[in-house]
Amino acid sequence: IWKNDFSKSLSLIQKANRILGENHLILAPSCSLLYVPITLANENNMDAEMKSWTAFATEKLQEITTLADLALSENGDEDPRYHENQSSLQSRSHSPRIFHDGLSEPSSLKKEIPFLEYSVLQNPFQKRKIPIPSAFKNIFPYPQDFDVMNKKREIGEISMHEFQKYLEEETRKCLQIPEFIELEIICDDDSSQNKDSEYTSIQMKGWMDTENGWIQTSRLEWSKPPILFGDVSLSPRENNLGVTPEIIVGPLTLLYKSFVRNDYPIQYVAEQIARALQKERLQIIQKTGKEIKITEPSFLEMLPLRKANIAEYFKWSGACIDIIFEEK
């Protein structure tokens, strides 16, 4: 949702134009516009400064038209539209709303926390002062013989009733794993996760909600992600919703369910969220005397596409989860 950097885009367009020629170039958005809200014109509660940093679907199409005009112009970098774009980006990069003192320096993620070493067989959670009640939706793969059994069902070798019994038995086996390691599985639907994300945007600095920023998340579902625009910290104000949550959505799911800032490495953004959640967790424990649950249903959805990056993801994501349960 962030405004395009005309300087970088024009440099790339002009390079392609020199090599291919303008008759062989097509400018288009980098992804489907289903995944961004329709227009900033519907955001009556968003201030002018924030609007100057962002671009929804309508604005992105306008940016493409402007980039095409600037690319065909001999003096595109002297165009007022170019200077307006660069001025907005400069404003964002130096805004006190974005950067808070002491929050932008990464710290604990530098230490080694081998999340993959949390072996099911070792049952490491019993060694901690408190159990880790996390939730990973869809973490268990379907059984190795699933395709074989499904094929037997299709050709009539087994009945639908037998196939259903097979699925129930395999599900039972999967559920025995978290029971063994004292891992609590919490099944959240998308609507509850969206509400949790909006709750977090109210409780924390660096987040803001939109008025009409709906996007299509599937064929029949829509969501309204909050905007994570700056450094994250727990707001000092009282809980505006008047409730004490028993379950808190973890940093990875909050990232997955939000429009995240693009000017800072995502692992350090996750660390800031984790530290804010840690403070909220300790406040809730002090208030209620009860441990809260941390749910991470989007843990796998955040996996990098490249296999080479997966190990690094497990390292910093595991570190963030560990931060939440620090006692000070």
XYZ file of C-alpha atoms in Angstrom:
328
model
C 0.000 0.000 0.000
C 3.014 2.285 0.100
C 3.687 4.995 -2.449
C 6.021 4.028 -5.268
C 9.519 5.513 -5.368
C 9.522 7.214 -8.790
C 13.290 7.600 -8.727
C 13.931 3.850 -8.495
C 11.125 2.915 -10.884
C 12.143 5.436 -13.548
C 15.721 4.214 -13.413
C 14.529 0.654 -14.099
C 12.063 1.722 -16.795
C 14.652 3.820 -18.615
C 17.144 0.944 -18.512
C 14.560 -1.435 -20.017
C 13.619 1.205 -22.595
C 17.222 1.524 -23.742
C 17.533 -2.231 -24.182
C 14.086 -3.160 -25.519
C 12.554 0.067 -26.838
C 9.333 1.738 -25.692
C 7.176 -0.306 -28.088
C 8.106 -3.451 -26.178
C 7.365 -2.198 -22.655
C 4.200 -2.544 -20.586
C 3.881 -0.972 -17.129
C 1.646 -2.805 -14.645
C 1.211 -3.304 -10.889
C 3.517 -5.849 -9.288
C 0.584 -7.859 -7.889
C -3.190 -8.158 -8.231
C -4.982 -5.072 -6.955
C -7.421 -7.363 -5.134
C -4.853 -7.329 -2.344
C -4.975 -3.584 -1.725
C -7.960 -1.403 -0.777
C -9.811 0.430 -3.538
C -9.044 4.096 -2.941
C -7.763 6.581 -0.386
C -10.755 8.771 -1.217
C -12.849 6.574 1.105
C -10.521 7.147 4.072
C -12.113 10.184 5.672
C -10.385 9.605 9.016
C -6.864 9.230 7.618
C -4.770 12.361 8.007
C -3.141 14.101 5.046
C 0.384 13.060 6.014
C -0.467 9.358 6.076
C -2.305 9.671 2.775
C 0.780 11.241 1.227
C 2.754 8.087 2.072
C 0.272 5.522 0.765
C -1.360 4.440 -2.478
C -4.367 2.118 -2.747
C -5.568 0.524 -6.009
C -6.857 3.701 -7.674
C -3.754 5.629 -6.682
C -1.471 2.846 -7.920
C -3.086 3.014 -11.349
C -2.524 6.768 -11.318
C 1.126 6.156 -10.415
C 1.520 3.843 -13.417
C 0.086 6.499 -15.733
C 2.382 9.122 -14.242
C 5.440 6.870 -14.544
C 4.651 6.259 -18.211
C 4.422 10.005 -18.812
C 7.665 10.692 -16.957
C 9.490 7.880 -18.747
C 8.525 9.313 -22.144
C 9.500 12.827 -21.121
C 13.012 14.113 -21.704
C 13.000 15.950 -18.364
C 10.905 13.646 -16.206
C 12.913 14.393 -13.083
C 11.931 18.061 -13.380
C 8.205 17.320 -13.465
C 6.226 18.637 -10.421
C 4.659 15.181 -9.992
C 8.128 13.669 -9.623
C 9.151 16.243 -7.011
C 5.879 15.741 -5.118
C 6.535 11.987 -4.992
C 10.098 12.394 -3.747
C 9.007 14.965 -1.184
C 6.436 12.526 0.255
C 9.026 9.765 0.545
C 11.477 12.147 2.201
C 8.817 13.217 4.676
C 8.096 9.611 5.605
C 11.769 8.706 6.068
C 12.274 11.483 8.640
C 8.893 11.515 10.373
C 8.857 11.196 14.196
C 5.683 9.130 13.739
C 7.779 6.403 12.091
C 10.860 6.224 14.286
C 10.779 6.213 18.087
C 13.851 6.637 20.264
C 15.541 3.345 21.116
C 13.186 1.118 19.152
C 14.792 0.851 15.739
C 17.979 -0.894 16.870
C 17.736 -4.708 16.583
C 19.096 -6.554 19.598
C 18.078 -10.024 20.666
C 17.584 -11.400 17.176
C 21.346 -11.443 16.802
C 21.641 -14.284 19.294
C 21.256 -17.868 18.156
C 17.915 -19.417 19.062
C 17.653 -22.638 17.058
C 13.876 -22.956 16.857
C 14.155 -26.212 14.883
C 15.923 -27.811 17.848
C 12.644 -27.697 19.785
C 12.227 -31.393 19.098
C 8.969 -33.167 19.811
C 10.879 -36.144 21.241
C 12.913 -34.034 23.661
C 9.769 -32.360 25.049
C 11.762 -29.193 25.915
C 8.768 -27.217 27.168
C 8.820 -29.143 30.452
C 12.203 -27.540 31.194
C 10.720 -24.039 31.189
C 9.178 -22.266 34.156
C 5.930 -22.026 32.211
C 4.598 -24.009 29.254
C 4.531 -22.280 25.883
C 0.891 -22.189 24.761
C 1.381 -21.428 21.064
C -0.834 -22.356 18.145
C 0.245 -23.338 14.671
C -2.694 -23.930 12.356
C -2.109 -26.483 9.583
C 1.302 -27.385 10.967
C 0.702 -31.116 10.526
C 1.033 -32.374 6.928
C -1.491 -34.858 5.630
C -0.426 -38.513 6.015
C 2.000 -40.053 3.537
C -0.573 -42.618 2.449
C -3.354 -40.066 2.024
C -3.133 -40.029 -1.777
C -3.294 -43.833 -1.875
C -6.336 -43.981 0.381
C -8.048 -41.174 -1.515
C -7.458 -43.025 -4.794
C -8.966 -46.195 -3.303
C -12.020 -44.170 -2.323
C -12.336 -42.734 -5.841
C -12.212 -46.157 -7.556
C -14.484 -47.816 -4.989
C -12.000 -50.077 -3.211
C -13.027 -48.527 0.109
C -16.284 -46.877 1.078
C -16.735 -43.245 2.071
C -17.406 -44.461 5.612
C -14.072 -46.305 5.690
C -12.283 -43.262 4.282
C -13.874 -41.085 6.964
C -12.720 -43.511 9.664
C -9.207 -43.344 8.228
C -9.218 -39.526 8.390
C -10.500 -39.569 11.962
C -7.743 -41.959 13.030
C -4.999 -39.897 11.370
C -6.376 -36.725 12.938
C -6.344 -38.425 16.325
C -2.676 -39.327 15.829
C -1.807 -35.728 14.987
C -3.591 -34.402 18.048
C -1.613 -36.732 20.294
C 1.594 -34.895 19.369
C 0.698 -31.507 20.941
C -0.725 -33.319 23.975
C 2.648 -35.024 24.464
C 4.630 -31.774 24.283
C 1.977 -29.735 26.156
C 1.331 -27.559 23.118
C -2.106 -26.014 23.023
C -3.726 -25.925 19.585
C -6.130 -23.037 19.099
C -8.208 -22.997 15.934
C -9.048 -19.417 14.981
C -11.086 -18.436 11.979
C -10.155 -15.441 9.848
C -12.846 -13.231 11.354
C -11.476 -13.646 14.903
C -7.940 -13.018 13.669
C -9.056 -9.794 11.977
C -10.666 -8.648 15.223
C -7.469 -9.505 17.098
C -5.450 -7.475 14.598
C -7.753 -4.481 15.048
C -7.472 -4.860 18.842
C -3.679 -4.760 18.532
C -3.783 -1.666 16.340
C -5.659 0.102 19.143
C -3.351 -1.114 21.923
C -0.020 -0.369 20.233
C 1.787 2.623 18.795
C 2.909 2.338 15.186
C -0.379 0.866 13.987
C -3.515 2.444 12.620
C -6.835 1.104 11.406
C -8.509 2.080 8.158
C -12.121 3.092 7.664
C -12.780 1.256 4.393
C -9.546 -0.590 3.637
C -11.175 -3.889 2.690
C -9.324 -6.439 0.566
C -10.352 -9.791 -0.865
C -8.579 -12.643 0.944
C -10.357 -15.518 -0.807
C -13.241 -16.101 -3.193
C -15.869 -15.400 -0.544
C -13.967 -13.643 2.242
C -12.833 -10.080 2.849
C -10.724 -8.527 5.565
C -9.691 -5.042 6.681
C -6.009 -5.226 7.691
C -4.556 -2.523 9.927
C -1.558 -0.507 8.712
C 1.755 -1.044 10.488
C 3.508 2.184 9.539
C 6.158 2.792 12.211
C 8.071 1.549 15.221
C 5.886 -0.578 17.482
C 5.505 -0.178 21.225
C 2.762 -0.808 23.761
C 0.557 2.222 24.186
C 0.567 3.693 27.698
C -3.151 4.410 27.544
C -5.674 2.090 29.148
C -7.310 -0.757 27.272
C -9.820 1.067 25.080
C -11.924 -2.046 24.588
C -12.496 -2.550 28.302
C -11.545 -6.243 28.182
C -8.567 -8.354 29.206
C -7.759 -10.874 26.475
C -7.065 -14.520 27.321
C -5.427 -15.110 23.939
C -3.007 -12.771 22.169
C -2.142 -13.099 18.495
C 1.609 -13.481 18.029
C 3.928 -11.237 16.004
C 4.048 -13.432 12.889
C 0.276 -13.595 12.496
C -0.005 -9.862 13.149
C 2.503 -9.246 10.354
C 0.629 -11.591 8.022
C -2.694 -9.893 8.752
C -1.429 -6.315 8.361
C -0.120 -3.911 5.747
C 3.487 -3.830 6.925
C 5.990 -0.988 6.519
C 8.467 -1.535 3.679
C 11.312 0.637 4.984
C 12.646 -1.715 7.656
C 13.621 -5.446 7.713
C 10.602 -7.552 8.605
C 12.460 -9.591 11.239
C 13.206 -6.427 13.223
C 9.584 -5.303 12.904
C 8.591 -8.695 14.314
C 10.996 -8.191 17.230
C 9.405 -4.849 18.075
C 5.955 -6.473 18.084
C 7.226 -9.328 20.255
C 8.640 -6.903 22.830
C 5.360 -4.987 22.955
C 3.437 -8.259 23.374
C 5.817 -9.286 26.147
C 5.008 -6.096 28.067
C 1.281 -6.630 27.498
C 1.566 -10.250 28.659
C 3.338 -9.223 31.882
C 0.739 -6.515 32.544
C -2.095 -9.009 32.102
C -0.397 -11.545 34.398
C 0.080 -8.835 37.035
C -3.562 -7.837 36.711
C -5.204 -11.267 36.582
C -2.598 -13.640 37.983
C -3.117 -15.915 34.997
C -0.853 -16.841 32.097
C -2.179 -15.946 28.644
C -2.046 -17.897 25.419
C -0.113 -16.823 22.342
C -1.599 -18.008 19.062
C 0.346 -18.122 15.769
C -2.058 -19.532 13.144
C -0.157 -17.841 10.293
C 3.243 -19.262 11.209
C 3.469 -21.388 8.049
C 1.910 -18.754 5.788
C 4.899 -16.537 6.592
C 7.411 -19.125 5.336
C 9.737 -17.719 2.636
C 9.214 -19.040 -0.885
C 12.911 -19.794 -1.348
C 14.136 -22.868 0.535
C 17.462 -21.170 1.190
C 15.697 -18.583 3.389
C 13.584 -20.971 5.469
C 16.236 -21.801 8.085
C 16.832 -18.096 8.729
C 13.070 -17.559 9.068
C 12.811 -20.284 11.702
C 15.682 -18.687 13.609
C 14.277 -15.163 13.870
C 10.632 -16.221 14.194
C 11.554 -18.603 17.019
C 13.521 -15.806 18.675
C 10.475 -13.528 18.544
C 8.242 -16.137 20.168
C 10.874 -16.645 22.865
C 10.975 -12.889 23.560
C 7.285 -12.839 24.481
C 7.906 -15.259 27.350
C 10.862 -13.423 28.849
C 10.135 -12.552 32.462
C 11.564 -9.019 32.433
